[in-house]
Short mmCIF file of the C-alpha atoms (twelve columns), coordinates in Angstrom:
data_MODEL
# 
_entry.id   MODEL 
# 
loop_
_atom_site.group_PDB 
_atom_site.id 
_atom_site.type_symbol 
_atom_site.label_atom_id 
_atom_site.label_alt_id 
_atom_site.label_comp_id 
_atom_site.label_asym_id 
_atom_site.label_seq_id 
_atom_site.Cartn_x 
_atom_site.Cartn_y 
_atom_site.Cartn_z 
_atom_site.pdbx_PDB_model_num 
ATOM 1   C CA . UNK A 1   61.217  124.134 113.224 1 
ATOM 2   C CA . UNK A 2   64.103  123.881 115.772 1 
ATOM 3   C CA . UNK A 3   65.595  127.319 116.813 1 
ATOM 4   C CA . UNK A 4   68.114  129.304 114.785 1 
ATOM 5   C CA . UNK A 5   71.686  129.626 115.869 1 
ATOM 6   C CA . UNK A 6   72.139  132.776 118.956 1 
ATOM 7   C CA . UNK A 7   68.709  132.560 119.720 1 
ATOM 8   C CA . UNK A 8   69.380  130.533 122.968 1 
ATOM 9   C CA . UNK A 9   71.622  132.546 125.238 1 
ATOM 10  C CA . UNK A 10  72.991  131.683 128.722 1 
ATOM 11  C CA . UNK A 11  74.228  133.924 131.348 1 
ATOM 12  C CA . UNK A 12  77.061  130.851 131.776 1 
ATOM 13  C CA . UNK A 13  78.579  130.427 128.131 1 
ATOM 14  C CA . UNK A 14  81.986  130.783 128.026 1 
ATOM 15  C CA . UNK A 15  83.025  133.108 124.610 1 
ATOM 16  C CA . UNK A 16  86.762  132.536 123.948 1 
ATOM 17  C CA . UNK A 17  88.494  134.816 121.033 1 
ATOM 18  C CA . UNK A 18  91.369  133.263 119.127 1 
ATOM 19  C CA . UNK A 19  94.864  134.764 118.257 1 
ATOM 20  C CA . UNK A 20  98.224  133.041 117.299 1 
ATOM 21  C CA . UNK A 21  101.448 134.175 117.030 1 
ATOM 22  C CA . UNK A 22  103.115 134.671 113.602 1 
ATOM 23  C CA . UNK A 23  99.984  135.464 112.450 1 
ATOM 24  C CA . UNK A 24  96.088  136.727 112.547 1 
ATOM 25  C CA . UNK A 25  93.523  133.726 111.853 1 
ATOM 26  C CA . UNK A 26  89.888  134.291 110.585 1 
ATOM 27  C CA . UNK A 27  87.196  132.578 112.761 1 
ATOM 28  C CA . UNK A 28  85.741  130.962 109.995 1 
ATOM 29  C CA . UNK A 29  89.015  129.914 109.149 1 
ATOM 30  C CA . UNK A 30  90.048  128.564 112.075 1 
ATOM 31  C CA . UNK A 31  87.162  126.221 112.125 1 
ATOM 32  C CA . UNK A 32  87.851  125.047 109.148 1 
ATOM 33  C CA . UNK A 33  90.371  123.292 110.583 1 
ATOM 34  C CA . UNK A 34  88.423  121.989 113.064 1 
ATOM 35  C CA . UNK A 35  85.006  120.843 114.176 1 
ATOM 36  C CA . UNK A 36  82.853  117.878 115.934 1 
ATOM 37  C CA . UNK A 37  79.369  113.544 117.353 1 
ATOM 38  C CA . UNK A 38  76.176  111.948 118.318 1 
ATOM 39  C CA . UNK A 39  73.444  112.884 121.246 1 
ATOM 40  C CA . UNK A 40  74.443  111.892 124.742 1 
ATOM 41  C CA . UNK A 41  72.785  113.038 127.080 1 
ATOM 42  C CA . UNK A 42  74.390  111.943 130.326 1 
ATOM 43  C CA . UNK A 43  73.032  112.905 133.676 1 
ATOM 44  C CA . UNK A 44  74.179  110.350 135.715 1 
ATOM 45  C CA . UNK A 45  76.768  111.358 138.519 1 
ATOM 46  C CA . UNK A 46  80.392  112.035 137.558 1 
ATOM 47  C CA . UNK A 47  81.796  109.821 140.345 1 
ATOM 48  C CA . UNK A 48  83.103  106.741 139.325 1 
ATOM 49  C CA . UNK A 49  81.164  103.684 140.281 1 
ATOM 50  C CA . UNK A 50  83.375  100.351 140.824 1 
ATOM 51  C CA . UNK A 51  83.508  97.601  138.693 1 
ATOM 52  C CA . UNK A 52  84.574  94.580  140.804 1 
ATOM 53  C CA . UNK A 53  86.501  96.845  143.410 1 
ATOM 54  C CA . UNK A 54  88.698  98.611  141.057 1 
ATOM 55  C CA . UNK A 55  88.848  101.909 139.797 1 
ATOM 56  C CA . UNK A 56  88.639  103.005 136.494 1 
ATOM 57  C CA . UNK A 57  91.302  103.740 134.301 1 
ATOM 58  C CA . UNK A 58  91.745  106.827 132.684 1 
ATOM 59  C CA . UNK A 59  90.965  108.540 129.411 1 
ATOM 60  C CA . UNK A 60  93.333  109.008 126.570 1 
ATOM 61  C CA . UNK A 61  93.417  112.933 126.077 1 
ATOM 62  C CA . UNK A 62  94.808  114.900 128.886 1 
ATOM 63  C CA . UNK A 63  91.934  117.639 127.978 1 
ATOM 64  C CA . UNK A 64  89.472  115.265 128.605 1 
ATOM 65  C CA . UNK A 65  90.716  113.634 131.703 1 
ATOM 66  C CA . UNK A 66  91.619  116.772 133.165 1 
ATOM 67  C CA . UNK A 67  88.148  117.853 132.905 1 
ATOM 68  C CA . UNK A 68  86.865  114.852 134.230 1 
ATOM 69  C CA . UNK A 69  89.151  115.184 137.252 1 
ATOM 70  C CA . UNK A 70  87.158  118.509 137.950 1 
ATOM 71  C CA . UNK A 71  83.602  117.586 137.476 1 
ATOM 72  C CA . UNK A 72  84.860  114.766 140.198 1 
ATOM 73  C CA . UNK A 73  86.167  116.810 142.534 1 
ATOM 74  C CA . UNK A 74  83.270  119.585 141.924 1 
ATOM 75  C CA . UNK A 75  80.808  116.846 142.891 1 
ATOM 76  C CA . UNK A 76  82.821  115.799 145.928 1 
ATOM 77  C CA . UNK A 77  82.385  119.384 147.306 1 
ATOM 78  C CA . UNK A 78  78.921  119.837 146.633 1 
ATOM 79  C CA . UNK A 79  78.055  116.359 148.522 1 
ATOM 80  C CA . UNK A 80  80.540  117.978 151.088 1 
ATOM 81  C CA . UNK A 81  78.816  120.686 151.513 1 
ATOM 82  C CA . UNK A 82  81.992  122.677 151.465 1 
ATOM 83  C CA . UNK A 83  82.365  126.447 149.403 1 
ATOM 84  C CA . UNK A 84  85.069  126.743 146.760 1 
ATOM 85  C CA . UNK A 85  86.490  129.533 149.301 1 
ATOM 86  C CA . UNK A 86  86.917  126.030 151.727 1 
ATOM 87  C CA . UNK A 87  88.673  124.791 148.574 1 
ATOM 88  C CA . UNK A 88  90.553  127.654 148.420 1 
ATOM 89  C CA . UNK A 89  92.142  127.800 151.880 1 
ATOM 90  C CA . UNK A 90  92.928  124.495 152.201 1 
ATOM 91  C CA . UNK A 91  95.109  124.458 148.912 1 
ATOM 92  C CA . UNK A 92  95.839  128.142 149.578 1 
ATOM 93  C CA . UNK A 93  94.848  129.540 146.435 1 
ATOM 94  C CA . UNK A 94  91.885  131.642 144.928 1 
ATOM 95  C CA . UNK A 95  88.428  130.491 144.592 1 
ATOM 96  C CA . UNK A 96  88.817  131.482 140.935 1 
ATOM 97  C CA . UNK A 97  91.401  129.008 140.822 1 
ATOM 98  C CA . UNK A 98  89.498  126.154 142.359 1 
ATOM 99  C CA . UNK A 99  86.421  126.931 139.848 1 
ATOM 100 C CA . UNK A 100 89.092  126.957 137.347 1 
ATOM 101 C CA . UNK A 101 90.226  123.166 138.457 1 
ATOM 102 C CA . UNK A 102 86.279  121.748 138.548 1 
ATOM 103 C CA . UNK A 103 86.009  123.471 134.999 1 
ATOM 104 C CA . UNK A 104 88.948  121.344 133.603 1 
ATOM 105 C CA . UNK A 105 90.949  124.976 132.616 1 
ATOM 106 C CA . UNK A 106 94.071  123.993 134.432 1 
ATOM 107 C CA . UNK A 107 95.371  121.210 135.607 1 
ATOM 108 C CA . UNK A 108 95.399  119.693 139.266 1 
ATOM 109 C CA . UNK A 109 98.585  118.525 141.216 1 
ATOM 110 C CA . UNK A 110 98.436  115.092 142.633 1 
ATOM 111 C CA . UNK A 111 98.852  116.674 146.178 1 
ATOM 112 C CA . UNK A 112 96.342  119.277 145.656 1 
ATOM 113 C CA . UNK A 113 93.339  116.220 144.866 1 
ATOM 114 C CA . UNK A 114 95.441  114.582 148.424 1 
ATOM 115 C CA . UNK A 115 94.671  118.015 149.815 1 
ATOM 116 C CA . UNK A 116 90.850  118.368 148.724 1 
ATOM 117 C CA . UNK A 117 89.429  114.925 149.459 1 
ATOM 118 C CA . UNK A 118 90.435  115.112 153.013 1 
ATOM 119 C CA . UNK A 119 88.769  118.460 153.120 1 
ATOM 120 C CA . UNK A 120 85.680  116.863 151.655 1 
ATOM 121 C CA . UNK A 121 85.667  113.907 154.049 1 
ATOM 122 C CA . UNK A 122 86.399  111.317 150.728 1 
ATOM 123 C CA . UNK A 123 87.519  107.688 152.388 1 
ATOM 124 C CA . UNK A 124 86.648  105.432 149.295 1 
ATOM 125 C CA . UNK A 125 90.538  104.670 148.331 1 
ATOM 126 C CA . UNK A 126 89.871  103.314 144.971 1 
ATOM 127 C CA . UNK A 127 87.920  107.007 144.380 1 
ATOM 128 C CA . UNK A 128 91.197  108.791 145.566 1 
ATOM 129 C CA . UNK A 129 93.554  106.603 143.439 1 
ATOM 130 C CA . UNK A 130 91.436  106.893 140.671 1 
ATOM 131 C CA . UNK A 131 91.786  111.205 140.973 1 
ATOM 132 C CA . UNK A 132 95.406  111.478 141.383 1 
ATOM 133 C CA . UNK A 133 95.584  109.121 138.380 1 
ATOM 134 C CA . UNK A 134 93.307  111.698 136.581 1 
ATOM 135 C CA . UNK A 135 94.924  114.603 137.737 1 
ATOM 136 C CA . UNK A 136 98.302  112.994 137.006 1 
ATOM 137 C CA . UNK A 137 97.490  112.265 133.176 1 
ATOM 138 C CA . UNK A 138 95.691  115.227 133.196 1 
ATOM 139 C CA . UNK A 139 99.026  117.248 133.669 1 
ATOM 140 C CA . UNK A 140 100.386 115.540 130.734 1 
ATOM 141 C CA . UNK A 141 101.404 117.499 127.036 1 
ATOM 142 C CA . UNK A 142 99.293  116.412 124.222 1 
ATOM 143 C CA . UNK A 143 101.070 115.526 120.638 1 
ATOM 144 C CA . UNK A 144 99.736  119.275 119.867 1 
ATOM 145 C CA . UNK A 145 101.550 121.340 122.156 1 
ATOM 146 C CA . UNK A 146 104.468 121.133 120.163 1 
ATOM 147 C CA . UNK A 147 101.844 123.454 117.882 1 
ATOM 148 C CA . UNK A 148 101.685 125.740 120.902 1 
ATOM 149 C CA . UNK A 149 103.612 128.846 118.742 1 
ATOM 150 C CA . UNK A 150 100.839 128.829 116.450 1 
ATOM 151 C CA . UNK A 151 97.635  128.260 118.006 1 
ATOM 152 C CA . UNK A 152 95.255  129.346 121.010 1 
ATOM 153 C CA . UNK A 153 94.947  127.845 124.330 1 
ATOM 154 C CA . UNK A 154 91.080  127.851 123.278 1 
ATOM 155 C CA . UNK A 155 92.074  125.629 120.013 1 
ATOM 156 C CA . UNK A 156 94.088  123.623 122.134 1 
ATOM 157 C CA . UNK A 157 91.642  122.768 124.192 1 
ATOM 158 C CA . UNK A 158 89.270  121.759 120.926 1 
ATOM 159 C CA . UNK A 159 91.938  119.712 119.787 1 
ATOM 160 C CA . UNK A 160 92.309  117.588 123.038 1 
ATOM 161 C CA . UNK A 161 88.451  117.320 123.326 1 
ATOM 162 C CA . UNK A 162 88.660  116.335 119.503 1 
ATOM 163 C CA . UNK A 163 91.207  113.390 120.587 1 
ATOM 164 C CA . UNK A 164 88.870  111.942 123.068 1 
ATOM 165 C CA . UNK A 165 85.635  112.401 120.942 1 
ATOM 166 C CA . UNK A 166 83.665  109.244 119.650 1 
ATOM 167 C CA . UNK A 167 81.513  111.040 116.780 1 
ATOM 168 C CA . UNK A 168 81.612  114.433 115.011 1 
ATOM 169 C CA . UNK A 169 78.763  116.160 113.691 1 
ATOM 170 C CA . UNK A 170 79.874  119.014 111.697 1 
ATOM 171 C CA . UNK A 171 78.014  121.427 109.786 1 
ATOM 172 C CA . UNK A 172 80.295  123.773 107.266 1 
ATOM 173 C CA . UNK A 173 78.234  126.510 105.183 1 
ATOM 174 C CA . UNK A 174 81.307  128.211 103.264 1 
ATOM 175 C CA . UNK A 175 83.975  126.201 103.076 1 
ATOM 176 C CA . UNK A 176 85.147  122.588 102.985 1 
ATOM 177 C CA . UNK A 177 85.786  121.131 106.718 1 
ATOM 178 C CA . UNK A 178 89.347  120.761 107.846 1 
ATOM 179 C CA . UNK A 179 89.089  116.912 108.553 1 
ATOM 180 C CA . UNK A 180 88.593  116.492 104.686 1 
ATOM 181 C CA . UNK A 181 90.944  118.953 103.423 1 
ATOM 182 C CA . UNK A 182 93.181  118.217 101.094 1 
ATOM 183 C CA . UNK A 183 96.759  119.949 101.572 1 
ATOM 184 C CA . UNK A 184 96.964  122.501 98.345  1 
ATOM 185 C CA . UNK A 185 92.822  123.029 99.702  1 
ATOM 186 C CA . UNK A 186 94.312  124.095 103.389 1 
ATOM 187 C CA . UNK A 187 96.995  126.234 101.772 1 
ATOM 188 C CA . UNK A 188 93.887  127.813 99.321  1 
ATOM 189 C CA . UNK A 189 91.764  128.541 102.766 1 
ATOM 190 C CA . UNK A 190 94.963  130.242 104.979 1 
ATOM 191 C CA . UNK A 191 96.078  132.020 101.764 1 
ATOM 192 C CA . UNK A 192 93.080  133.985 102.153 1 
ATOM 193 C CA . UNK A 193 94.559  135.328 105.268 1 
ATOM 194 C CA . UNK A 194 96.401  138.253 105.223 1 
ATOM 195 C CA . UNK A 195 100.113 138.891 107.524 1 
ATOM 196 C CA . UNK A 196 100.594 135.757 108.164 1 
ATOM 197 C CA . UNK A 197 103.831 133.808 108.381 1 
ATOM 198 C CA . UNK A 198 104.635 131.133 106.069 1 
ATOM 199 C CA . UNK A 199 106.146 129.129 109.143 1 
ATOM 200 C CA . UNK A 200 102.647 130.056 110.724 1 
ATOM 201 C CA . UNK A 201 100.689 128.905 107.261 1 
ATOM 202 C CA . UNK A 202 102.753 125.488 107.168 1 
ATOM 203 C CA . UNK A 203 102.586 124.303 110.997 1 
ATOM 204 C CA . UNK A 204 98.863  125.161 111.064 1 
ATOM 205 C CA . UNK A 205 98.547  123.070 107.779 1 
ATOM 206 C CA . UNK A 206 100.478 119.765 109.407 1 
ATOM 207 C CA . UNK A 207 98.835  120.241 112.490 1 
ATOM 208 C CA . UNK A 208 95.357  120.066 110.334 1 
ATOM 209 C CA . UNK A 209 96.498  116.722 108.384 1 
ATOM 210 C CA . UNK A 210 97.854  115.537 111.603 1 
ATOM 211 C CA . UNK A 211 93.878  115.488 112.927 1 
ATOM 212 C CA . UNK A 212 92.741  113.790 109.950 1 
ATOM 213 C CA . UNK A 213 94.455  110.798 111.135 1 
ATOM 214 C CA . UNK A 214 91.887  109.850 113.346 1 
ATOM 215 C CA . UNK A 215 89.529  109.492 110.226 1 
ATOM 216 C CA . UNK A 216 91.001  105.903 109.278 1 
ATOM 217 C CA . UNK A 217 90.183  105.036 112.970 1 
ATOM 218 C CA . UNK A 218 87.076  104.215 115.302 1 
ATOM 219 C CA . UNK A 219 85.967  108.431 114.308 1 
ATOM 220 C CA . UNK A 220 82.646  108.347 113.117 1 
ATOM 221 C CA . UNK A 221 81.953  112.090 110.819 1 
ATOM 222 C CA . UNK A 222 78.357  113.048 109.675 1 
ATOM 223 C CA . UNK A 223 79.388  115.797 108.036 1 
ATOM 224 C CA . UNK A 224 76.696  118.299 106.644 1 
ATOM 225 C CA . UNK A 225 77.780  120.325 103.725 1 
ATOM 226 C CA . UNK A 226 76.163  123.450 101.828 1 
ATOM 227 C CA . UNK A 227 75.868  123.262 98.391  1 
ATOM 228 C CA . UNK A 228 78.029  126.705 98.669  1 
ATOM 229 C CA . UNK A 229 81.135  124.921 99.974  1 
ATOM 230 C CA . UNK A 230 81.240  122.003 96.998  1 
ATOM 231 C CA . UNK A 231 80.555  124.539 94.416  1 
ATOM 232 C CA . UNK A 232 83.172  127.373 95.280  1 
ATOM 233 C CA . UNK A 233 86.433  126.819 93.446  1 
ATOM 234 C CA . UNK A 234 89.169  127.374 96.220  1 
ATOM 235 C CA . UNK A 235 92.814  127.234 94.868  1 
ATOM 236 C CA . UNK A 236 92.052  126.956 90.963  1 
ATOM 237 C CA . UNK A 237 90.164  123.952 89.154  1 
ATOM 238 C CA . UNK A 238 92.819  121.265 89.685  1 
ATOM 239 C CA . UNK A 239 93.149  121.933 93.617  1 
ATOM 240 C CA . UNK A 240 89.463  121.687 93.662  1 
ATOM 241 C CA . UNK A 241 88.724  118.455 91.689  1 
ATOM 242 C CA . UNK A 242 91.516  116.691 94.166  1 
ATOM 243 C CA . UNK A 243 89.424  118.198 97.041  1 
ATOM 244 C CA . UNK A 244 86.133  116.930 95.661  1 
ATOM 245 C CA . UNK A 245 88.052  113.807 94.645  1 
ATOM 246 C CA . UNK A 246 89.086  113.226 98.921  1 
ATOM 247 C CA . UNK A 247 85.359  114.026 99.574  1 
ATOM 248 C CA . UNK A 248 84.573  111.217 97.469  1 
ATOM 249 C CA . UNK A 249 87.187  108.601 98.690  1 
ATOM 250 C CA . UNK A 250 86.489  109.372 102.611 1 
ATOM 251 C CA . UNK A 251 82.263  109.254 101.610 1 
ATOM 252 C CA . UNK A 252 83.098  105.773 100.926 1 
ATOM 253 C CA . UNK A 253 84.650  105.171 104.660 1 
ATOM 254 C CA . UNK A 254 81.923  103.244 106.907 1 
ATOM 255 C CA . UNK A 255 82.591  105.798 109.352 1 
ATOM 256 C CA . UNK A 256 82.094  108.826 107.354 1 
ATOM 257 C CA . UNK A 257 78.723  109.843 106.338 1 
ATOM 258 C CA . UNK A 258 78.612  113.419 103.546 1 
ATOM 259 C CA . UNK A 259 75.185  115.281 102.924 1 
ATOM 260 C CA . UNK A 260 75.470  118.186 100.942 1 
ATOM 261 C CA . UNK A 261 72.245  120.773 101.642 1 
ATOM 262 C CA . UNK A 262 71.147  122.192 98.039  1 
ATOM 263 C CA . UNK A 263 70.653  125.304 97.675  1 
ATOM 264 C CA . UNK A 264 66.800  124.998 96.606  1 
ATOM 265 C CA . UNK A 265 66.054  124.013 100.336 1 
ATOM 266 C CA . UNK A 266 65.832  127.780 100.795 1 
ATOM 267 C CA . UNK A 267 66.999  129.280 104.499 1 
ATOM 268 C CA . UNK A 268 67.694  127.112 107.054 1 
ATOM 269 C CA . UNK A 269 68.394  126.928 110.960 1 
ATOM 270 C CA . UNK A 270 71.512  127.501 111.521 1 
ATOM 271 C CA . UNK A 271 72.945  128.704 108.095 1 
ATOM 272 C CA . UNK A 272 74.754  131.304 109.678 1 
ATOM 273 C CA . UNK A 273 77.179  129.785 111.545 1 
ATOM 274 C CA . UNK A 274 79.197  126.967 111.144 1 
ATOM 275 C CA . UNK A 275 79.256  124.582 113.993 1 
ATOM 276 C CA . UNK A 276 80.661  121.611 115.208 1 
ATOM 277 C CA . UNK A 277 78.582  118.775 118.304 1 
ATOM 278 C CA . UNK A 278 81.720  116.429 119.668 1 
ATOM 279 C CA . UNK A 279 80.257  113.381 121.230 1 
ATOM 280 C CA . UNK A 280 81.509  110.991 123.359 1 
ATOM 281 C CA . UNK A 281 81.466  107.650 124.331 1 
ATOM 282 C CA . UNK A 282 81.898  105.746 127.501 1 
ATOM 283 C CA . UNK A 283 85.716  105.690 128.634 1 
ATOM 284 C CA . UNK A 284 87.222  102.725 128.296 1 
ATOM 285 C CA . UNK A 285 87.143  99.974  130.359 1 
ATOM 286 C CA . UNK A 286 84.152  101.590 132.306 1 
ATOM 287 C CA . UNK A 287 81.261  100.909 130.113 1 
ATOM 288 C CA . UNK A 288 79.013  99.669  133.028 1 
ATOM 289 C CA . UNK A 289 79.573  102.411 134.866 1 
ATOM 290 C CA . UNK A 290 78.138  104.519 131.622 1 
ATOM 291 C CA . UNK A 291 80.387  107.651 132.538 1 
ATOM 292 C CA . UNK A 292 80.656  109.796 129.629 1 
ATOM 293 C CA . UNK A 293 82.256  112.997 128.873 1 
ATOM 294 C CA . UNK A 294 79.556  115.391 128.168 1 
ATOM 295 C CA . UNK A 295 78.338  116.442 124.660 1 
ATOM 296 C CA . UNK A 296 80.431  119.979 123.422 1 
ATOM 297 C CA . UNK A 297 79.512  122.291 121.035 1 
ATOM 298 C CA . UNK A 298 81.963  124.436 119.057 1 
ATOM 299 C CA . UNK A 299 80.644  127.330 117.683 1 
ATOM 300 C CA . UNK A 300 82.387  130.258 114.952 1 
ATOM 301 C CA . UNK A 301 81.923  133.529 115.103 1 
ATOM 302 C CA . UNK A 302 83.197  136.926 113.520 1 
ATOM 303 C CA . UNK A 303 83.441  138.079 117.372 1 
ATOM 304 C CA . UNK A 304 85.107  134.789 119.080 1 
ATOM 305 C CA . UNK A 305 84.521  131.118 119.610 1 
ATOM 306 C CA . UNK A 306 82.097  129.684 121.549 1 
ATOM 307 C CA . UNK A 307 82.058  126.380 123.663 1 
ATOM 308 C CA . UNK A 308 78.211  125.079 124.608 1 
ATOM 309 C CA . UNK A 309 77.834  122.472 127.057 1 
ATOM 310 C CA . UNK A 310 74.840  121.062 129.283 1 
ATOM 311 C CA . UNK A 311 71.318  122.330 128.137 1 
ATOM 312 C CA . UNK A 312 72.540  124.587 125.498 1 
ATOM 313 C CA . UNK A 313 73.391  121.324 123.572 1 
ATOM 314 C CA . UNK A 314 70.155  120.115 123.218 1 
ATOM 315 C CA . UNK A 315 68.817  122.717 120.344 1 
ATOM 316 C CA . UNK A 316 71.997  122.062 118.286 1 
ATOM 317 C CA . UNK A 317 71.028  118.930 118.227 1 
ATOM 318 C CA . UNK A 318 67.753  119.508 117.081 1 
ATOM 319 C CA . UNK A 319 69.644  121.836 114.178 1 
ATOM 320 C CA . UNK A 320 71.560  119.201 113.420 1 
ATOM 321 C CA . UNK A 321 68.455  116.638 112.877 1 
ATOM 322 C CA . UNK A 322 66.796  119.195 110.971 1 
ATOM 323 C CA . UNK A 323 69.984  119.858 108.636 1 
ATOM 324 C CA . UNK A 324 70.507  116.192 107.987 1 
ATOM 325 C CA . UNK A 325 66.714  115.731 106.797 1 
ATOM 326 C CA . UNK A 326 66.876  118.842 104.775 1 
ATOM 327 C CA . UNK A 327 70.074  117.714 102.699 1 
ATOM 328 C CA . UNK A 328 71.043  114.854 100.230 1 
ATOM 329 C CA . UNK A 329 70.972  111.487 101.116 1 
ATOM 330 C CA . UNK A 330 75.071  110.612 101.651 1 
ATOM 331 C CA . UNK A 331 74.100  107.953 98.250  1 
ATOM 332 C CA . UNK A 332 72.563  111.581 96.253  1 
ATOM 333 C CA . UNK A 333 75.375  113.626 97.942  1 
ATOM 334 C CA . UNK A 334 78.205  111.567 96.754  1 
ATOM 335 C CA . UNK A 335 76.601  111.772 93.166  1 
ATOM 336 C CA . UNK A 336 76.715  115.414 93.140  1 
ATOM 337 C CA . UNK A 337 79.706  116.052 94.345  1 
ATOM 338 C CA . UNK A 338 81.122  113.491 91.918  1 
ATOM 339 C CA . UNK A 339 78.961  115.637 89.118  1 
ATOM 340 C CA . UNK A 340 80.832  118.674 90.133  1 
ATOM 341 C CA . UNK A 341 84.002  117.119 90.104  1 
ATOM 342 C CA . UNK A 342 82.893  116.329 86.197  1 
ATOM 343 C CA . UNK A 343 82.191  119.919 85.724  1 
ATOM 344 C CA . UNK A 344 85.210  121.024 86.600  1 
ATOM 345 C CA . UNK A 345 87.354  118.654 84.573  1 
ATOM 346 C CA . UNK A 346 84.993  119.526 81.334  1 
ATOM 347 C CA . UNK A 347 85.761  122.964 81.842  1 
# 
């Protein structure tokens, strides 16, 4: 059996808490407005290989490309043989702040990448064009800052990795995931928050139906759902029929795949916390150079938010495997929750 969610701890995980203004938000909450795709488990270098002599273009989401602009330049020091405190003086800032730049955290001024690839002896011109590009796009405001009142750098930074992702796999134990909430759902889930603003309630809502927009795209969802979530009546009868009723219509999308784990599978892994894998694929135009963005895992907790990345990826994905052969075929799944639906209109 593949290990249960918070047994695998690293000294390097980075736990991020989430506040907005004009209003407290509920971890679980939160996530139910957001979560996240398929294995890949890239270990190739992060330095972009040429494809006939030109460089590759860049990513879509600012998040992503900002982050790629640091594993880059993080690599480029290592093969330099330079210290981030070399980093530091040359750009005349902290070490911190350099770590913070290879981790993707902030972004990177054009003349700060000039700065660092002289330092780290770079001569390849396509490789420097290529960076400033990067760090250019990377400086860039996403459609979601103009959410920025109402949510957390830390969601921000989901939402531009969410942008950029090729596949989702989301498990939700409690309630219905925020990619396949309806509206009056959404308003059900944030009314259970209390001292909150309406103007927070209704910006957090548009921002969630803005996401779903990438479900009538290239998005492919394997959403695994507890028997707990379909069941519980959020909003009164009517609110939940529509919801099971949009469960139904986007099961039917060739890019959106529904299991719903029944309750007489017992415990298992990972039932504790809901969690969300964001895969990616190669970045476009540069599929022979197979660069990818590394696999992410988004965690909820009572205590903060986690992000997971390199080996402490692999287990979720194990969960994940375990979850999907555990639950309802997507056929069986979309048969219950159609029965439900049935229930609830008898009643």
């Amino acid at each position: 059996m593949p290990p249960v969610v918070g047994e695998h701890r690293r000294p390097h995980r980075a736990s991020v808490r989430k506040s907005a203004a004009g209003g407290a938000s509920s971890p679980s909450l939160e996530r139910s407005g957001c979560q996240m795709g398929t294995s890949n488990d890239n270990t190739d270098s992060d330095l972009p290989k040429k494809l006939g002599g030109k460089a590759m273009p860049s990513s879509g989401s600012p998040t992503v490309r900002r982050r790629r602009a640091g594993r880059i330049l993080r690599e480029l020091r290592d093969e330099s043989g330079r210290t981030a405190e070399d980093a530091a003086a040359a750009l005349e800032v902290t070490s911190s702040t350099i770590y913070r730049m290879e981790l993707g955290r902030v972004g990177i001024k054009p003349r700060d990448v000039q700065a660092l690839v002289e330092v780290y002896g770079v001569e390849d011109a396509d490789l420097v064009e290529e960076l400033v590009r990067l760090a250019r796009d990377g400086r860039k405001r996403g459609w979601w800052a103009r959410y920025s009142d109402t949510i957390s750098p830390p969601y921000a930074t989901y939402i531009g990795l969410e942008q950029d992702a090729a596949s989702l796999n989301l498990y939700d134990g409690l309630i219905i995931n925020g990619l396949l909430q309806t509206r009056e759902y959404a308003k059900a889930t944030f009314s259970m928050v209390p001292e909150q603003s309406q103007r927070f309630m209704e910006e957090r809502i548009d921002l969630r139906m803005e996401r779903q927009q990438r479900l009538r795209g290239d998005l492919k969802i394997w959403n695994v759902i507890d028997e707990a979530a379909v069941r519980r009546v959020l909003g009164g009868p009517k609110v939940m029929i529509d919801q099971l009723q949009n469960l139904l219509e986007l099961g039917s999308l060739p890019n959106v795949h529904l299991q719903v784990l029944p309750f007489e599978g017992g415990a298992y892994p990972g039932m504790l916390s809901s969690f969300t894998i964001l895969g990616f694929g190669p970045l476009e135009g540069v599929v022979d150079a197979g660069y990818r963005h590394p696999d992410v895992v988004y965690i909820e907790g009572h205590n903060g938010d986690v992000y997971e990345e390199g080996e402490d990826v692999q287990p979720f994905h194990e969960i994940f495997g375990y979850l999907r052969s555990a639950a309802l075929d997507p056929g069986r799944s979309l048969e219950f929750i159609e029965q439900q639906a049935q229930h609830l209109k008898s009643l």
